[in-house]
Amino acid sequence: MSEIHFVVEEADEGGYIAKAVNDDIFTEADDIATLHTNVRDAVHCHFDKDNIPAVIRLHFTHEEVIAA
């Protein structure tokens, strides 16, 4: 596997939640820099040393609600 994709959402209580698209990996953090560290750590814990993806893609989502 050369890449792994995460969807990143803003948490209701603040910070960020990252969920891997095709793997059971989940992590969270209060800021972007910590999120990067936590995602890397989670990926390294999930995969064997020989199977770690070369690239981690973070897809940030942003939801906005407006009055009709």
Coordinates of C-alpha atoms in Angstrom, one line a residue:
M1 CA 0.0 0.0 0.0
S2 CA 1.5 3.3 -1.0
E3 CA -1.1 5.7 0.5
I4 CA -3.6 5.8 3.2
H5 CA -6.5 8.4 3.3
F6 CA -8.1 10.0 6.4
V7 CA -11.2 12.1 6.6
V8 CA -10.7 14.9 9.2
E9 CA -13.6 16.6 10.8
E10 CA -13.8 19.4 13.4
A11 CA -14.9 17.9 16.7
D12 CA -18.0 19.4 18.4
E13 CA -16.0 20.1 21.6
G14 CA -13.1 21.6 19.6
G15 CA -10.1 20.0 17.9
Y16 CA -10.1 17.5 15.2
I17 CA -11.1 13.8 14.6
A18 CA -9.4 11.8 11.9
K19 CA -10.8 8.5 10.6
A20 CA -9.0 6.3 8.0
V21 CA -11.2 5.5 4.9
N22 CA -10.5 1.8 4.4
D23 CA -8.8 0.8 7.7
D24 CA -10.0 0.8 11.3
I25 CA -7.8 3.7 12.4
F26 CA -9.1 6.6 14.4
T27 CA -7.4 9.4 16.3
E28 CA -8.0 13.0 17.5
A29 CA -6.1 16.1 18.6
D30 CA -6.6 19.6 19.7
D31 CA -4.6 21.2 16.9
I32 CA -3.3 20.4 13.4
A33 CA 0.3 19.9 14.4
T34 CA -0.7 17.3 17.1
L35 CA -3.1 15.7 14.7
H36 CA -0.2 15.1 12.2
T37 CA 1.8 13.4 15.0
N38 CA -1.2 11.4 16.2
V39 CA -2.1 10.2 12.7
R40 CA 1.5 9.1 12.0
D41 CA 1.7 7.3 15.3
A42 CA -1.7 5.5 14.7
V43 CA -0.6 4.4 11.2
H44 CA 2.8 3.1 12.5
C45 CA 0.9 1.2 15.3
H46 CA -1.6 -0.3 12.8
F47 CA 0.7 -1.6 10.1
D48 CA 3.7 -3.9 10.2
K49 CA 7.1 -2.2 9.6
D50 CA 7.2 -3.5 6.0
N51 CA 3.7 -2.5 5.1
I52 CA 3.5 1.1 6.3
P53 CA 2.1 3.4 3.6
A54 CA 4.6 5.9 2.1
V55 CA 2.0 8.7 2.1
I56 CA -0.8 9.8 4.5
R57 CA -3.5 12.0 2.9
L58 CA -5.7 14.1 5.2
H59 CA -8.9 15.2 3.6
F60 CA -10.4 18.1 5.8
T61 CA -14.1 18.5 5.7
H62 CA -15.9 21.6 6.8
E63 CA -19.6 21.7 7.5
E64 CA -21.5 25.0 7.4
V65 CA -25.2 25.5 8.2
I66 CA -27.0 28.6 7.0
A67 CA -30.6 29.7 7.3
A68 CA -32.9 29.0 4.4

